[in-house]
Amino acid sequence: MSFVGSYSYSLDAKGRVFIPAKFREDLGSEFYITRKHEPYLSIYTANDWEDFVKSIQDLPESIAAELQDYFLGAAQKCNPDGSGRIILDKKLMSHAKIDKNIVFVGAGKQIKIWAEEVWNEREASRDLERIRDLMRQYNL
């Protein structure tokens, strides 16, 4: 499974947002959202979440504790309603600077959730020459 594509949605009046239909089946009925080091959120399937948690737990305790506090302490377990909607945690929304409009971006084993304004700025400032150099460097 590999999540690809980007989809724009808006929070409704009750603070709910639809999970893109293209992602729903692969996410399943339970998935996890957490913050990242940049101003976006990541969605993991239940299985990939377990792998992520295990990879942190396998680290030396002093390092694992800090990462557990940051990623696991902020995580949200999600079970979409019958229409495929969830309510994002307010702390997570604040971290990602989400107000109303959201972009879901497929990123392989995870889905990134960006505030639309932040995503648009990121896209506008993308360094295509650097991307070309990286592709050459790694034979992609």
mmCIF file of C-alpha atoms in Angstrom:
data_model
loop_
_atom_site.group_PDB
_atom_site.id
_atom_site.type_symbol
_atom_site.label_atom_id
_atom_site.label_comp_id
_atom_site.label_asym_id
_atom_site.label_seq_id
_atom_site.Cartn_x
_atom_site.Cartn_y
_atom_site.Cartn_z
ATOM 1 C CA MET A 1 0.000 0.000 0.000
ATOM 2 C CA SER A 2 1.226 3.446 -0.885
ATOM 3 C CA PHE A 3 -0.698 6.658 -0.314
ATOM 4 C CA VAL A 4 -0.383 9.082 -3.243
ATOM 5 C CA GLY A 5 -2.049 12.258 -4.440
ATOM 6 C CA SER A 6 -3.226 15.421 -2.727
ATOM 7 C CA TYR A 7 -6.761 16.437 -1.834
ATOM 8 C CA SER A 8 -8.158 19.680 -0.419
ATOM 9 C CA TYR A 9 -10.966 19.744 2.135
ATOM 10 C CA SER A 10 -12.446 22.191 4.632
ATOM 11 C CA LEU A 11 -13.516 21.736 8.219
ATOM 12 C CA ASP A 12 -17.283 21.940 8.596
ATOM 13 C CA ALA A 13 -19.119 24.070 11.178
ATOM 14 C CA LYS A 14 -18.726 21.294 13.789
ATOM 15 C CA GLY A 15 -14.970 20.975 13.185
ATOM 16 C CA ARG A 16 -15.231 17.742 11.199
ATOM 17 C CA VAL A 17 -13.317 16.933 8.040
ATOM 18 C CA PHE A 18 -13.783 14.176 5.481
ATOM 19 C CA ILE A 19 -10.932 11.739 4.996
ATOM 20 C CA PRO A 20 -10.414 11.595 1.214
ATOM 21 C CA ALA A 21 -12.306 8.683 -0.282
ATOM 22 C CA LYS A 22 -9.145 7.533 -2.101
ATOM 23 C CA PHE A 23 -7.485 6.980 1.319
ATOM 24 C CA ARG A 24 -10.373 5.594 3.389
ATOM 25 C CA GLU A 25 -10.267 1.936 2.369
ATOM 26 C CA ASP A 26 -6.521 1.584 2.943
ATOM 27 C CA LEU A 27 -6.705 3.431 6.282
ATOM 28 C CA GLY A 28 -9.366 1.126 7.625
ATOM 29 C CA SER A 29 -11.787 1.814 10.465
ATOM 30 C CA GLU A 30 -9.061 2.827 12.926
ATOM 31 C CA PHE A 31 -5.958 4.928 12.369
ATOM 32 C CA TYR A 32 -3.701 7.352 14.202
ATOM 33 C CA ILE A 33 -2.717 10.980 13.729
ATOM 34 C CA THR A 34 0.267 12.675 15.334
ATOM 35 C CA ARG A 35 2.338 15.801 14.930
ATOM 36 C CA LYS A 36 5.690 15.946 13.181
ATOM 37 C CA HIS A 37 8.731 18.177 13.544
ATOM 38 C CA GLU A 38 7.457 20.516 10.835
ATOM 39 C CA PRO A 39 4.002 22.158 10.926
ATOM 40 C CA TYR A 40 2.046 19.197 9.582
ATOM 41 C CA LEU A 41 0.355 16.070 10.913
ATOM 42 C CA SER A 42 0.808 12.452 9.862
ATOM 43 C CA ILE A 43 -1.839 9.775 9.570
ATOM 44 C CA TYR A 44 -0.744 6.156 10.045
ATOM 45 C CA THR A 45 -2.732 2.968 9.537
ATOM 46 C CA ALA A 46 -3.119 0.920 12.728
ATOM 47 C CA ASN A 47 -0.407 -1.512 11.549
ATOM 48 C CA ASP A 48 2.037 1.212 10.531
ATOM 49 C CA TRP A 49 1.366 3.004 13.824
ATOM 50 C CA GLU A 50 2.326 -0.147 15.730
ATOM 51 C CA ASP A 51 5.556 -0.331 13.683
ATOM 52 C CA PHE A 52 6.274 3.359 14.393
ATOM 53 C CA VAL A 53 5.686 2.901 18.136
ATOM 54 C CA LYS A 54 7.867 -0.218 18.194
ATOM 55 C CA SER A 55 10.702 1.579 16.383
ATOM 56 C CA ILE A 56 10.636 4.252 19.098
ATOM 57 C CA GLN A 57 10.439 1.697 21.920
ATOM 58 C CA ASP A 58 13.476 -0.124 20.512
ATOM 59 C CA LEU A 59 15.653 2.970 21.003
ATOM 60 C CA PRO A 60 17.726 3.565 24.150
ATOM 61 C CA GLU A 61 15.363 4.549 26.970
ATOM 62 C CA SER A 62 16.612 8.131 27.293
ATOM 63 C CA ILE A 63 15.939 8.800 23.613
ATOM 64 C CA ALA A 64 12.710 6.770 23.474
ATOM 65 C CA ALA A 65 11.203 8.718 26.381
ATOM 66 C CA GLU A 66 11.622 12.056 24.627
ATOM 67 C CA LEU A 67 10.221 10.777 21.332
ATOM 68 C CA GLN A 68 7.321 9.009 23.066
ATOM 69 C CA ASP A 69 6.404 12.225 24.858
ATOM 70 C CA TYR A 70 6.518 14.209 21.616
ATOM 71 C CA PHE A 71 4.850 11.826 19.147
ATOM 72 C CA LEU A 72 2.760 9.440 21.245
ATOM 73 C CA GLY A 73 1.707 12.007 23.822
ATOM 74 C CA ALA A 74 0.184 14.148 21.089
ATOM 75 C CA ALA A 75 -1.349 11.313 19.071
ATOM 76 C CA GLN A 76 -5.037 10.930 18.325
ATOM 77 C CA LYS A 77 -6.734 7.578 17.693
ATOM 78 C CA CYS A 78 -9.398 7.998 15.008
ATOM 79 C CA ASN A 79 -12.496 6.056 14.056
ATOM 80 C CA PRO A 80 -14.261 7.899 11.213
ATOM 81 C CA ASP A 81 -18.025 8.241 11.351
ATOM 82 C CA GLY A 82 -20.270 6.576 8.774
ATOM 83 C CA SER A 83 -19.602 9.391 6.305
ATOM 84 C CA GLY A 84 -15.806 9.149 6.635
ATOM 85 C CA ARG A 85 -15.390 12.238 8.826
ATOM 86 C CA ILE A 86 -13.184 12.822 11.851
ATOM 87 C CA ILE A 87 -12.713 15.674 14.292
ATOM 88 C CA LEU A 88 -9.087 16.779 14.579
ATOM 89 C CA ASP A 89 -7.728 17.410 18.061
ATOM 90 C CA LYS A 90 -7.351 21.150 18.725
ATOM 91 C CA LYS A 91 -3.723 20.785 19.888
ATOM 92 C CA LEU A 92 -2.832 18.958 16.690
ATOM 93 C CA MET A 93 -4.604 21.609 14.638
ATOM 94 C CA SER A 94 -2.666 24.322 16.435
ATOM 95 C CA HIS A 95 0.653 22.564 15.765
ATOM 96 C CA ALA A 96 -0.157 22.320 12.041
ATOM 97 C CA LYS A 97 -1.554 25.876 11.894
ATOM 98 C CA ILE A 98 -4.870 24.489 10.643
ATOM 99 C CA ASP A 99 -7.765 26.896 10.716
ATOM 100 C CA LYS A 100 -10.297 25.876 8.069
ATOM 101 C CA ASN A 101 -8.746 24.508 4.863
ATOM 102 C CA ILE A 102 -6.672 21.334 4.793
ATOM 103 C CA VAL A 103 -4.608 19.476 2.209
ATOM 104 C CA PHE A 104 -4.170 15.714 2.607
ATOM 105 C CA VAL A 105 -0.953 14.634 0.877
ATOM 106 C CA GLY A 106 -0.153 10.991 0.183
ATOM 107 C CA ALA A 107 3.411 10.240 1.269
ATOM 108 C CA GLY A 108 3.896 6.500 0.856
ATOM 109 C CA LYS A 109 3.167 4.773 4.179
ATOM 110 C CA GLN A 110 1.666 7.888 5.716
ATOM 111 C CA ILE A 111 -0.659 10.725 4.824
ATOM 112 C CA LYS A 112 0.438 14.232 5.674
ATOM 113 C CA ILE A 113 -2.119 16.832 6.726
ATOM 114 C CA TRP A 114 -1.119 20.426 5.963
ATOM 115 C CA ALA A 115 -2.899 23.701 6.496
ATOM 116 C CA GLU A 116 -3.720 24.778 2.943
ATOM 117 C CA GLU A 117 -1.868 28.098 3.312
ATOM 118 C CA VAL A 118 1.282 26.375 4.620
ATOM 119 C CA TRP A 119 1.121 23.751 1.856
ATOM 120 C CA ASN A 120 0.683 26.389 -0.861
ATOM 121 C CA GLU A 121 3.665 28.373 0.453
ATOM 122 C CA ARG A 122 5.740 25.190 0.543
ATOM 123 C CA GLU A 123 4.785 24.313 -3.023
ATOM 124 C CA ALA A 124 5.532 27.841 -4.268
ATOM 125 C CA SER A 125 8.996 27.838 -2.697
ATOM 126 C CA ARG A 126 9.986 24.313 -3.758
ATOM 127 C CA ASP A 127 13.561 24.172 -5.076
ATOM 128 C CA LEU A 128 13.231 22.110 -8.264
ATOM 129 C CA GLU A 129 16.957 22.236 -8.965
ATOM 130 C CA ARG A 130 17.652 20.626 -5.584
ATOM 131 C CA ILE A 131 15.066 17.952 -6.342
ATOM 132 C CA ARG A 132 16.764 17.252 -9.686
ATOM 133 C CA ASP A 133 20.141 17.013 -7.933
ATOM 134 C CA LEU A 134 18.781 14.600 -5.336
ATOM 135 C CA MET A 135 17.219 12.431 -8.038
ATOM 136 C CA ARG A 136 20.536 12.276 -9.889
ATOM 137 C CA GLN A 137 22.466 11.618 -6.694
ATOM 138 C CA TYR A 138 20.220 8.684 -5.753
ATOM 139 C CA ASN A 139 19.652 7.420 -9.309
ATOM 140 C CA LEU A 140 15.910 8.040 -9.276
#
